Coordinates of C-alpha atoms in Angstrom, one line a residue:
Chain A
M1 CA 46.0 -76.2 9.4
A2 CA 48.3 -72.7 9.1
E3 CA 51.1 -70.9 10.3
V4 CA 51.2 -69.2 13.5
V5 CA 53.0 -66.0 12.9
V6 CA 53.5 -63.3 16.4
D7 CA 54.7 -60.4 15.6
K8 CA 56.8 -58.0 17.7
V9 CA 54.1 -58.5 20.3
S10 CA 53.8 -56.8 23.8
R11 CA 51.7 -56.8 26.5
S12 CA 51.8 -55.4 30.1
F13 CA 50.1 -55.7 33.2
G14 CA 50.4 -53.0 35.0
S15 CA 54.0 -51.9 35.7
H16 CA 55.3 -55.7 34.9
K17 CA 55.3 -56.5 31.1
A18 CA 54.7 -59.8 30.5
L19 CA 55.6 -60.0 27.0
D20 CA 58.1 -57.2 25.8
E21 CA 57.8 -57.4 21.8
M22 CA 58.0 -61.4 21.7
S23 CA 58.4 -62.2 17.8
I24 CA 58.5 -66.6 17.3
A25 CA 57.4 -68.1 13.4
F26 CA 55.4 -71.5 14.2
P27 CA 55.8 -73.6 11.7
D28 CA 52.3 -75.3 9.6
K29 CA 51.9 -78.8 11.4
G30 CA 55.1 -78.4 13.5
F31 CA 55.1 -79.5 17.2
Y32 CA 56.3 -76.6 18.9
G33 CA 57.3 -76.2 22.2
L34 CA 56.8 -72.9 24.6
L35 CA 59.4 -73.6 27.5
G36 CA 60.1 -71.3 30.6
P37 CA 60.5 -70.6 33.6
S38 CA 57.1 -69.6 35.5
G39 CA 56.7 -65.4 34.4
S40 CA 58.1 -66.3 31.9
G41 CA 55.4 -65.6 29.4
K42 CA 55.0 -68.8 28.2
T43 CA 51.3 -68.1 29.2
T44 CA 50.4 -65.3 28.8
L45 CA 51.3 -65.9 24.7
L46 CA 49.2 -69.4 24.5
R47 CA 46.7 -67.3 25.7
M48 CA 46.8 -64.5 23.1
I49 CA 47.2 -66.8 20.6
A50 CA 44.1 -68.5 21.9
G51 CA 42.2 -65.1 22.1
F52 CA 41.5 -65.0 26.1
D53 CA 43.5 -62.0 25.7
F54 CA 45.2 -59.1 23.3
P55 CA 48.2 -57.7 22.8
D56 CA 49.1 -54.3 23.7
A57 CA 51.1 -54.0 20.5
G58 CA 52.3 -56.3 17.5
R59 CA 50.0 -58.8 15.1
I60 CA 49.1 -62.6 15.5
A61 CA 48.2 -64.5 12.4
I62 CA 46.7 -67.8 12.2
G63 CA 47.3 -68.7 8.2
G64 CA 48.4 -65.6 7.0
E65 CA 44.5 -64.2 8.3
G66 CA 46.0 -61.4 11.6
V67 CA 43.6 -62.1 14.2
E68 CA 45.1 -60.1 17.1
R69 CA 41.6 -58.6 17.3
V70 CA 39.5 -61.8 16.4
P71 CA 37.8 -62.8 20.1
V72 CA 38.8 -66.8 20.8
E73 CA 35.2 -68.3 19.6
K74 CA 35.4 -66.6 16.3
R75 CA 39.7 -68.3 15.6
R76 CA 39.3 -71.2 15.0
I77 CA 41.3 -72.8 17.6
G78 CA 41.3 -75.9 19.9
M79 CA 42.8 -76.2 22.8
V80 CA 43.6 -78.2 25.7
F81 CA 43.9 -76.8 29.5
Q82 CA 45.7 -78.2 32.6
N83 CA 43.5 -79.1 34.3
Y84 CA 41.4 -80.0 30.9
A85 CA 38.2 -78.2 31.8
L86 CA 35.5 -81.2 30.8
F87 CA 31.9 -80.4 31.2
P88 CA 31.1 -82.1 34.1
N89 CA 27.5 -82.7 33.3
M90 CA 27.6 -83.9 30.0
S91 CA 28.8 -86.9 29.0
V92 CA 32.2 -87.5 27.3
A93 CA 30.8 -88.2 23.4
E94 CA 28.2 -85.2 24.7
N95 CA 31.4 -83.1 25.8
V96 CA 33.6 -83.9 22.3
A97 CA 30.3 -82.8 20.3
F98 CA 30.2 -79.8 22.2
G99 CA 32.1 -77.9 19.5
L100 CA 30.3 -79.0 16.6
S101 CA 26.7 -78.2 18.2
V102 CA 27.3 -74.7 19.2
R103 CA 28.6 -74.3 15.4
G104 CA 24.8 -75.5 14.6
E105 CA 26.0 -79.0 12.8
T106 CA 22.9 -81.6 12.3
R107 CA 22.8 -84.5 14.1
G108 CA 24.1 -86.9 12.3
A109 CA 27.3 -85.1 11.0
I110 CA 28.1 -85.0 14.8
E111 CA 27.6 -88.4 15.4
V112 CA 29.7 -89.5 12.9
E113 CA 32.9 -86.4 13.7
V114 CA 32.6 -88.0 18.1
K115 CA 32.5 -91.9 17.0
R116 CA 35.8 -90.3 15.0
A117 CA 37.7 -88.3 17.5
L118 CA 37.0 -90.7 19.7
D119 CA 38.1 -93.9 18.4
L120 CA 41.4 -91.5 17.4
V121 CA 41.9 -91.3 21.2
Q122 CA 41.1 -94.6 21.5
L123 CA 37.9 -94.1 23.7
G124 CA 35.1 -94.8 21.3
H125 CA 33.6 -97.5 24.8
L126 CA 33.4 -94.3 26.8
G127 CA 31.3 -92.2 25.1
E128 CA 28.3 -92.5 27.9
R129 CA 30.6 -92.1 30.7
R130 CA 30.6 -89.2 33.3
P131 CA 34.2 -86.8 33.2
H132 CA 34.5 -87.8 37.0
Q133 CA 34.1 -91.6 36.1
L134 CA 37.4 -91.6 33.6
S135 CA 41.1 -91.7 35.2
G136 CA 43.3 -88.9 34.8
G137 CA 45.1 -89.9 31.5
Q138 CA 41.3 -91.3 30.2
R139 CA 40.2 -87.6 30.8
Q140 CA 43.4 -86.0 29.2
R141 CA 42.5 -88.5 25.1
V142 CA 38.5 -86.4 25.8
A143 CA 40.0 -82.5 26.3
L144 CA 42.6 -83.3 23.0
A145 CA 39.7 -85.5 20.9
R146 CA 37.1 -82.2 21.7
A147 CA 39.8 -80.3 21.3
I148 CA 40.4 -81.8 17.3
V149 CA 37.2 -82.2 16.5
T150 CA 36.1 -79.3 15.4
K151 CA 39.2 -79.1 12.6
P152 CA 40.9 -76.3 14.2
R153 CA 43.6 -74.3 12.6
V154 CA 46.2 -74.3 15.5
L155 CA 45.8 -76.5 18.4
L156 CA 47.5 -75.1 22.1
L157 CA 48.6 -77.0 25.3
D158 CA 48.7 -75.8 27.8
E159 CA 51.3 -77.9 29.9
P160 CA 48.5 -80.8 29.1
L161 CA 50.8 -83.3 30.9
S162 CA 50.9 -82.0 34.1
A163 CA 48.2 -83.3 36.3
L164 CA 49.3 -87.5 35.0
D165 CA 52.2 -89.6 36.8
K166 CA 55.5 -89.9 35.4
A167 CA 54.6 -92.6 34.0
L168 CA 51.7 -92.5 32.4
R169 CA 52.6 -88.9 30.9
V170 CA 55.7 -90.9 29.1
D171 CA 53.0 -92.9 27.2
M172 CA 50.9 -89.4 27.0
Q173 CA 53.8 -87.9 25.3
I174 CA 54.4 -90.5 22.5
E175 CA 50.3 -90.8 22.1
L176 CA 49.7 -87.1 21.8
K177 CA 53.0 -87.3 19.3
R178 CA 51.0 -90.4 17.3
I179 CA 48.0 -88.1 17.4
Q180 CA 49.9 -84.6 16.5
R181 CA 51.3 -86.4 13.4
E182 CA 48.0 -88.2 12.1
I183 CA 45.9 -85.1 11.7
G184 CA 48.7 -83.0 10.7
I185 CA 48.1 -80.0 12.7
T186 CA 50.1 -76.4 13.8
T187 CA 50.6 -77.6 17.7
I188 CA 51.3 -75.2 20.5
F189 CA 52.6 -76.8 23.7
V190 CA 53.3 -74.8 27.2
T191 CA 55.8 -76.6 29.5
H192 CA 58.1 -76.0 32.2
D193 CA 59.0 -80.0 32.1
Q194 CA 62.2 -79.2 29.5
E195 CA 62.5 -82.8 29.3
E196 CA 58.8 -83.0 27.7
A197 CA 60.0 -80.0 25.8
L198 CA 62.9 -81.8 23.9
T199 CA 61.3 -85.1 23.8
M200 CA 57.9 -83.9 22.3
S201 CA 59.0 -80.5 20.0
D202 CA 60.2 -80.3 16.5
R203 CA 61.0 -76.7 17.7
I204 CA 61.6 -74.8 21.2
G205 CA 61.6 -72.0 22.5
I206 CA 63.1 -70.7 25.4
L207 CA 61.4 -67.8 27.0
R208 CA 62.2 -65.6 29.9
D209 CA 61.0 -62.0 31.5
G210 CA 58.7 -61.9 28.5
R211 CA 61.6 -62.5 25.7
L212 CA 62.5 -65.1 23.1
V213 CA 66.2 -66.2 24.4
Q214 CA 66.8 -68.8 21.8
E215 CA 65.0 -71.3 19.5
G216 CA 65.4 -74.3 17.3
P217 CA 65.3 -78.1 17.1
P218 CA 65.7 -79.4 20.5
E219 CA 69.2 -81.3 19.6
E220 CA 70.4 -77.6 17.7
I221 CA 69.8 -75.4 21.3
Y222 CA 70.4 -78.3 23.6
D223 CA 74.1 -78.5 21.8
R224 CA 74.6 -75.0 21.2
P225 CA 72.9 -72.8 23.3
E226 CA 73.4 -69.6 23.4
S227 CA 72.9 -68.6 26.5
E228 CA 73.9 -69.9 29.9
F229 CA 70.5 -69.1 30.6
A230 CA 69.8 -71.4 27.4
A231 CA 72.3 -73.8 28.4
T232 CA 71.6 -74.3 32.1
F233 CA 67.8 -74.2 31.8
L234 CA 67.5 -76.9 28.9
G235 CA 69.1 -79.6 30.4
D236 CA 71.9 -79.8 32.6
A237 CA 74.8 -77.6 32.0
N238 CA 78.5 -76.6 33.7
I239 CA 79.6 -73.3 33.0
L240 CA 83.3 -72.4 33.5
R241 CA 83.6 -68.8 33.2
G242 CA 86.6 -66.8 31.6
V243 CA 88.7 -64.7 29.1
A244 CA 88.3 -65.4 25.6
T245 CA 91.1 -66.1 23.8
G246 CA 89.7 -67.0 20.6
N247 CA 89.4 -70.7 20.1
G248 CA 88.2 -71.0 23.6
I249 CA 88.9 -68.6 26.8
R250 CA 91.7 -68.9 29.5
L251 CA 90.3 -69.6 33.2
P252 CA 91.4 -68.1 36.3
D253 CA 93.9 -70.6 37.0
G254 CA 95.3 -70.2 33.5
T255 CA 93.9 -73.6 31.9
V256 CA 92.7 -72.3 28.8
V257 CA 89.6 -74.9 27.3
V258 CA 89.5 -74.9 23.5
A259 CA 85.7 -74.7 22.4
N260 CA 84.7 -75.4 18.9
Q261 CA 81.3 -74.5 19.3
G262 CA 79.4 -71.6 19.2
T263 CA 79.6 -68.1 18.5
K264 CA 83.8 -67.0 19.2
P265 CA 83.5 -63.4 21.5
A266 CA 86.0 -60.5 20.6
V267 CA 89.4 -62.0 22.7
G268 CA 89.9 -60.6 25.7
T269 CA 86.6 -59.8 26.6
S270 CA 84.7 -62.3 29.3
A271 CA 83.3 -65.7 28.0
S272 CA 82.0 -68.9 29.4
C273 CA 82.1 -72.2 27.7
A274 CA 79.2 -75.0 28.6
V275 CA 79.8 -78.0 28.6
R276 CA 76.9 -81.5 29.5
P277 CA 77.9 -83.0 32.2
E278 CA 77.4 -86.9 29.8
R279 CA 80.0 -85.5 27.6
I280 CA 82.9 -85.0 30.0
S281 CA 84.9 -88.6 30.9
I282 CA 86.4 -89.0 33.9
G283 CA 89.5 -91.3 35.1
E284 CA 91.7 -91.8 37.9
A285 CA 95.4 -91.0 36.4
D286 CA 96.4 -88.6 33.4
N287 CA 96.9 -91.6 30.9
A288 CA 97.1 -89.2 28.5
T289 CA 97.4 -89.2 24.5
L290 CA 94.8 -87.4 22.4
G291 CA 96.2 -84.0 22.7
E292 CA 92.9 -82.3 21.6
E293 CA 91.2 -82.9 24.3
N294 CA 90.4 -80.2 27.5
R295 CA 91.6 -81.6 30.7
L296 CA 91.3 -80.0 33.9
K297 CA 92.3 -81.5 37.8
G298 CA 90.3 -82.3 40.3
R299 CA 88.6 -84.0 43.7
V300 CA 85.8 -86.3 43.8
S301 CA 83.6 -84.4 46.5
K302 CA 80.7 -86.3 46.3
R303 CA 79.1 -89.1 44.1
I304 CA 75.3 -89.3 44.5
F305 CA 74.1 -92.7 42.6
G306 CA 70.8 -92.4 40.5
G307 CA 70.6 -96.5 38.9
N308 CA 71.4 -96.1 35.1
S309 CA 73.9 -93.6 35.5
S310 CA 75.6 -91.1 38.3
T311 CA 76.7 -87.9 39.1
Y312 CA 80.0 -86.9 40.5
F313 CA 80.2 -83.7 41.5
V314 CA 84.1 -83.1 40.8
E315 CA 86.3 -80.0 42.7
H316 CA 88.0 -77.7 39.9
R317 CA 89.6 -74.7 42.4
G318 CA 86.1 -73.9 44.1
D319 CA 84.0 -75.0 41.1
I320 CA 81.9 -77.9 41.5
I321 CA 81.8 -79.8 37.4
K322 CA 79.3 -82.2 37.4
V323 CA 79.9 -85.6 35.3
H324 CA 77.5 -87.6 34.6
V325 CA 78.7 -91.7 34.1
Q326 CA 77.1 -94.3 32.7
N327 CA 76.9 -97.8 35.5
N328 CA 78.3 -100.0 32.5
G329 CA 80.1 -102.1 35.6
G330 CA 83.8 -100.3 35.9
T331 CA 85.3 -99.5 38.6
S332 CA 83.3 -96.0 40.5
L333 CA 85.2 -93.9 41.9
A334 CA 85.9 -92.8 45.7
E335 CA 84.8 -89.4 47.2
G336 CA 88.0 -87.7 47.5
Q337 CA 90.0 -89.5 45.1
D338 CA 92.0 -86.7 42.7
V339 CA 91.0 -87.5 38.8
I340 CA 91.4 -86.0 35.7
L341 CA 88.4 -84.6 33.6
R342 CA 88.3 -84.6 29.3
W343 CA 86.5 -83.4 27.3
S344 CA 86.4 -83.0 23.2
P345 CA 86.3 -79.3 21.9
E346 CA 83.3 -79.9 19.8
S347 CA 81.1 -80.2 23.5
A348 CA 82.4 -77.5 24.5
V349 CA 80.1 -74.2 23.8
L350 CA 81.7 -70.7 23.8
I351 CA 79.4 -68.4 25.2
G352 CA 80.1 -64.3 25.2
M353 CA 78.6 -62.6 27.4
Chain B
M1 CA 36.9 -95.1 74.2
M2 CA 34.7 -96.7 72.8
F3 CA 32.3 -96.3 74.8
T4 CA 32.7 -92.5 74.9
T5 CA 32.1 -92.6 71.1
R6 CA 28.7 -94.6 71.3
L7 CA 27.5 -92.0 74.3
L8 CA 27.8 -89.0 72.3
E9 CA 26.6 -91.1 69.1
A10 CA 22.9 -91.8 71.2
L11 CA 23.3 -88.3 72.9
G12 CA 23.8 -87.0 69.1
R13 CA 20.0 -88.7 68.4
V14 CA 18.1 -88.0 71.5
W15 CA 19.2 -84.0 70.5
I16 CA 18.1 -84.1 66.6
G17 CA 14.9 -86.2 67.7
L18 CA 14.2 -82.7 70.3
L19 CA 15.2 -81.2 67.8
L20 CA 12.3 -82.6 65.2
S21 CA 9.6 -82.6 68.0
F22 CA 10.2 -79.2 68.2
L23 CA 10.0 -77.5 65.0
Y24 CA 7.1 -79.9 63.7
L25 CA 5.3 -80.5 66.7
P26 CA 3.4 -77.4 67.0
I27 CA 2.7 -77.8 62.7
C28 CA 0.8 -81.6 63.6
I29 CA -1.6 -80.5 66.5
M30 CA -2.3 -77.3 64.1
A31 CA -2.7 -80.0 61.0
L32 CA -5.2 -82.5 63.6
M33 CA -6.7 -79.3 64.9
S34 CA -7.9 -78.4 61.5
F35 CA -9.7 -82.0 61.1
N36 CA -11.6 -81.3 65.0
A37 CA -15.3 -80.5 65.5
S38 CA -14.5 -78.3 68.3
P39 CA -13.4 -74.3 67.5
F40 CA -12.2 -74.7 71.5
Y41 CA -9.7 -77.7 70.7
Q42 CA -11.7 -79.5 73.0
L43 CA -10.7 -83.1 73.4
P44 CA -12.3 -85.6 72.7
F45 CA -11.3 -85.2 68.8
E46 CA -13.9 -85.3 66.4
W47 CA -13.3 -85.3 63.0
T48 CA -15.1 -83.3 60.7
T49 CA -13.7 -81.6 57.4
G50 CA -16.6 -78.9 58.2
W51 CA -13.7 -76.3 58.4
Y52 CA -12.6 -77.0 54.7
A53 CA -16.0 -76.6 53.8
D54 CA -15.9 -73.1 55.6
L55 CA -13.0 -72.2 54.1
S56 CA -13.5 -72.5 50.2
R57 CA -16.7 -70.4 50.9
N58 CA -14.2 -67.7 52.4
G59 CA -14.3 -64.9 49.8
R60 CA -11.7 -63.3 51.9
L61 CA -8.9 -65.4 52.8
L62 CA -9.2 -67.2 49.5
A63 CA -8.7 -64.2 47.7
A64 CA -5.8 -63.4 50.2
T65 CA -4.4 -66.5 49.5
W66 CA -5.0 -66.5 45.5
N67 CA -2.9 -62.4 46.3
S68 CA -0.3 -63.6 47.7
L69 CA 0.5 -67.2 45.0
Q70 CA 0.7 -64.5 43.2
I71 CA 3.1 -62.3 43.8
A72 CA 5.1 -65.2 45.2
V73 CA 5.1 -66.8 42.2
F74 CA 6.3 -62.9 40.9
T75 CA 8.8 -62.7 43.2
T76 CA 10.0 -65.4 42.4
A77 CA 10.6 -65.5 38.6
I78 CA 12.0 -62.0 38.7
A79 CA 14.0 -62.2 41.7
T80 CA 15.5 -66.0 40.5
V81 CA 16.3 -63.8 36.6
L82 CA 17.8 -61.2 37.6
G83 CA 19.8 -62.1 41.1
T84 CA 21.5 -65.3 39.1
A85 CA 21.8 -62.7 35.5
A86 CA 23.4 -60.3 38.4
S87 CA 25.8 -63.3 40.1
I88 CA 27.2 -64.6 37.0
A89 CA 28.4 -60.7 36.3
L90 CA 29.6 -60.4 39.5
F91 CA 31.4 -63.9 39.2
R92 CA 33.0 -62.6 35.5
Y93 CA 33.4 -59.3 35.1
E94 CA 35.7 -56.9 37.4
F95 CA 34.3 -53.1 37.1
R96 CA 34.7 -50.3 38.6
G97 CA 32.7 -50.4 42.7
K98 CA 32.3 -54.0 42.2
R99 CA 33.7 -54.4 46.2
L100 CA 31.4 -51.8 47.3
L101 CA 28.2 -53.3 45.1
Q102 CA 29.0 -56.5 46.8
A103 CA 30.0 -54.9 50.2
L104 CA 26.0 -52.9 49.4
L105 CA 24.1 -56.7 48.8
F106 CA 24.7 -57.9 52.2
P107 CA 23.0 -55.5 54.5
P108 CA 19.3 -55.7 53.4
I109 CA 19.3 -59.3 54.8
A110 CA 20.4 -58.0 57.9
I111 CA 18.1 -55.0 58.2
P112 CA 14.2 -55.6 60.0
W113 CA 11.5 -56.1 58.0
L114 CA 10.3 -53.4 59.7
I115 CA 12.3 -50.7 59.3
T116 CA 12.5 -51.9 55.6
G117 CA 9.2 -51.4 55.0
T118 CA 8.1 -48.0 56.6
A119 CA 11.6 -46.9 54.2
M120 CA 10.0 -48.4 51.6
L121 CA 6.3 -46.5 52.2
I122 CA 7.6 -43.7 52.6
F123 CA 9.7 -44.2 49.5
F124 CA 6.6 -45.8 47.2
F125 CA 4.4 -42.5 48.2
G126 CA 7.0 -40.0 47.6
V127 CA 7.6 -41.3 44.1
G128 CA 4.2 -41.9 43.5
I129 CA 3.9 -45.3 43.5
G130 CA 2.0 -45.3 46.9
R131 CA 0.6 -48.8 48.1
G132 CA -1.4 -52.3 46.5
L133 CA -0.1 -55.5 44.8
H134 CA 2.5 -53.8 42.8
A135 CA 3.7 -52.2 45.4
I136 CA 4.2 -55.1 47.3
L137 CA 5.8 -56.9 44.0
L138 CA 7.9 -54.4 44.1
G139 CA 9.3 -54.6 47.4
H140 CA 9.7 -58.6 47.7
V141 CA 11.5 -58.2 44.0
A142 CA 14.0 -55.7 47.0
L143 CA 13.8 -58.3 49.5
A144 CA 14.5 -61.6 47.5
L145 CA 17.1 -60.3 45.3
P146 CA 20.4 -60.1 47.6
Y147 CA 19.0 -63.3 48.9
V148 CA 19.1 -65.2 45.5
I149 CA 22.7 -63.8 45.0
V150 CA 24.2 -64.5 48.0
V151 CA 22.9 -68.4 47.1
V152 CA 23.3 -68.3 43.6
S153 CA 27.5 -66.9 44.1
A154 CA 28.1 -69.1 46.4
R155 CA 27.7 -72.2 44.2
L156 CA 29.2 -69.7 41.8
Q157 CA 32.1 -70.5 43.8
T158 CA 32.4 -73.3 43.4
F159 CA 32.7 -73.4 39.1
A160 CA 35.9 -73.2 37.1
P161 CA 35.8 -70.6 34.8
E162 CA 38.1 -73.0 32.5
L163 CA 34.9 -74.3 31.8
E164 CA 34.2 -70.7 30.4
E165 CA 37.2 -70.6 28.4
A166 CA 37.0 -74.0 27.1
A167 CA 33.3 -73.9 25.5
R168 CA 34.7 -69.8 24.3
S169 CA 37.7 -72.2 23.1
L170 CA 35.3 -74.9 21.3
G171 CA 33.1 -71.8 19.1
A172 CA 30.6 -70.8 22.2
S173 CA 29.0 -67.0 22.0
Q174 CA 28.1 -66.1 25.1
W175 CA 24.6 -67.1 24.9
Q176 CA 26.3 -70.2 24.1
V177 CA 28.0 -70.7 27.2
T178 CA 25.9 -69.0 29.9
T179 CA 23.1 -71.6 28.8
R180 CA 25.3 -74.8 28.0
V181 CA 27.3 -74.9 30.3
T182 CA 26.9 -72.1 33.9
L183 CA 23.8 -72.4 33.8
P184 CA 23.2 -75.9 34.2
W185 CA 26.5 -76.3 37.0
I186 CA 24.7 -73.2 39.1
M187 CA 20.8 -74.7 38.7
P188 CA 20.8 -75.9 42.4
G189 CA 22.2 -72.4 43.5
V190 CA 19.1 -71.5 41.0
I191 CA 16.4 -73.6 42.5
A192 CA 17.8 -72.3 46.0
G193 CA 17.5 -68.8 45.4
G194 CA 14.3 -69.3 43.7
L195 CA 13.0 -71.7 46.4
F196 CA 14.3 -68.5 49.4
A197 CA 12.6 -65.8 47.4
F198 CA 9.3 -67.8 47.3
A199 CA 9.4 -68.4 51.1
V200 CA 11.0 -64.7 51.5
S201 CA 7.7 -63.7 50.1
F202 CA 5.0 -66.0 51.0
D203 CA 6.0 -65.6 55.3
Q204 CA 6.4 -61.8 54.1
F205 CA 3.7 -60.5 56.5
V206 CA 5.8 -56.6 57.6
V207 CA 6.5 -55.7 54.5
S208 CA 3.2 -56.3 52.8
Y209 CA 1.8 -55.1 55.9
F210 CA 3.1 -51.2 55.1
L211 CA 2.2 -51.8 51.3
S212 CA -1.5 -53.2 51.3
T213 CA -4.6 -51.4 50.9
P214 CA -7.4 -52.5 52.7
G215 CA -9.2 -54.7 49.9
E216 CA -5.9 -56.3 48.5
A217 CA -3.9 -58.0 50.8
T218 CA -1.5 -60.7 51.4
L219 CA -2.5 -64.0 53.0
P220 CA -0.4 -63.4 56.0
V221 CA -1.9 -60.1 56.5
E222 CA -5.4 -61.0 55.8
I223 CA -4.4 -64.0 59.1
Y224 CA -3.8 -61.3 61.4
A225 CA -6.7 -59.6 60.1
A226 CA -9.0 -62.3 60.5
I227 CA -7.5 -63.1 64.0
R228 CA -7.3 -60.1 65.4
K229 CA -11.5 -60.5 64.9
G230 CA -11.8 -64.3 65.9
F231 CA -9.7 -66.7 66.0
T232 CA -11.6 -69.6 63.5
P233 CA -9.9 -73.1 62.7
E234 CA -10.0 -72.1 58.9
I235 CA -7.2 -70.5 59.7
N236 CA -5.6 -73.9 59.9
A237 CA -7.3 -75.5 57.3
V238 CA -6.2 -72.9 54.8
S239 CA -2.6 -72.9 57.2
T240 CA -2.4 -76.7 56.5
I241 CA -3.0 -76.6 52.9
I242 CA -0.6 -74.4 52.6
I243 CA 2.2 -76.1 54.6
G244 CA 1.4 -79.8 53.0
I245 CA 2.1 -77.3 49.7
S246 CA 5.1 -76.0 50.6
M247 CA 6.9 -79.2 52.1
G248 CA 6.0 -80.9 49.1
L249 CA 8.1 -78.8 46.9
M250 CA 11.0 -78.6 49.3
L251 CA 10.4 -81.8 49.4
V252 CA 10.6 -82.6 45.5
T253 CA 13.3 -79.8 44.7
A254 CA 15.6 -81.4 47.2
R255 CA 14.7 -85.0 45.5
F256 CA 15.7 -83.5 41.6
F257 CA 18.5 -81.7 42.1
K258 CA 20.8 -83.6 45.0
F259 CA 21.3 -80.8 47.8
G260 CA 24.2 -80.9 49.7
G261 CA 26.2 -82.7 47.7
E262 CA 26.7 -83.4 44.0
K263 CA 27.1 -87.6 43.7

């Protein structure tokens, strides 16, 4: 087990900069989610930590040892591939045994370790099966058992759940997290699914165009995004644009929105303010009080029913503001109705340009 | 609708029946005639194994059969190993001139053997290789290589490169990856390629004819020489034995390596 440090790593493919002086420290025993749109460099980074590709410049260290020139087979990593990549000519047990067997472990030791790994993923009874006889979730578990049985220093997961259907995916998220805690292995996880990143990771790094946009614990990034990209990529966000006033922004119509989160941009510069749709409350009339709150008048242009919650699209001077409301039995608002939107300054994040 | 389907099905059966008849009837007749006493295919059929006894005393035909078998076996071994290695290299690596190399692999299959044979004869004389069994072996390997590469490469197209990556991530060396992951998957292709190589060599007449010397010939060349002198049912006998062996070989491999499907 070890921490992984990526230091100013760059990699270009032709004229395309896949990674541009990327630096991230992945904490020991942590579960780190790399999140980004396709082409953001997250997979390139993962493959580089694995040793399938080598950086043009920069350093990669696992447990303090520089590995940027070490080929994958000598790096002592475990990897789970998007399509599992189980060996079709081997049984489940043989798949799991492969890593130990190529290291020349004795037959007895292999048997013990394989059994332990298969038990850990709750597949102890399926060792004799062939991969094509397994369900997607079971294949996933075999791939995981195979990756961890060699006691790698770091576990790399390349969109491991993307091939599963939704219900199974949620089960596997919990399972994967349990196993990761149980063996306490540094885990780096690539995904484009923000929900998956939020539920599973201790820390998230958001990548864009080969650069790290922001990183930190999920709550921190969600509550205090430092850029419009981070705000909209991780979760849903309303972005209001205006001019910085110190502790907020002035919208084009003169309304001042006060925001207590984020770093204050210089007064007079253009700035924006991000508000999560579930932090906004929506009401028919201005039944005032609470003077601290931000208020905005608008008109409901659309309502989408989503089971446990509804999303209102409220128009304010040409901008559309999304509001999530729990369907807890209250009366719903009709399309075309005038409404007042309210949210506290604590729920608003200032973002400089 | 139903009727048309049935009609088409019936027609299909008749078609396959005719096809198999045309393929196998001549062979069956030849095999039968190798047990017929009359050297001129006269009926009624009179059972004898005399032609086989004659064959066992025909030194030239036996020596040629032995030559053919040896050359076919060596050709198969050399062409399969080289061809498989080349296919894996073409699959795994990107290098300068790869496209050109791949494109150049195919034309030899289409070039008439008569022309290839002439070219080889001239070339082998020019560089001092000359004629003889060694020249025949060299020629056969060259003829068989493209077949092996085509067949093995086709099989490799169904191989997921992530499997090699997964094996490497588990600590396997290049050699272990090849022998324990890649080769087992492409084995049906390798076997099929080997069979092609064997067939190309064992059937080969034109190139062998050009490259053989009077004392050292392969079976097809010797049969041709024998027919020119006067046909004897010994030829039927040796052909029947060879058909028996090669069909047996084909059936066994087809059964063991599941041609035409994975499951």
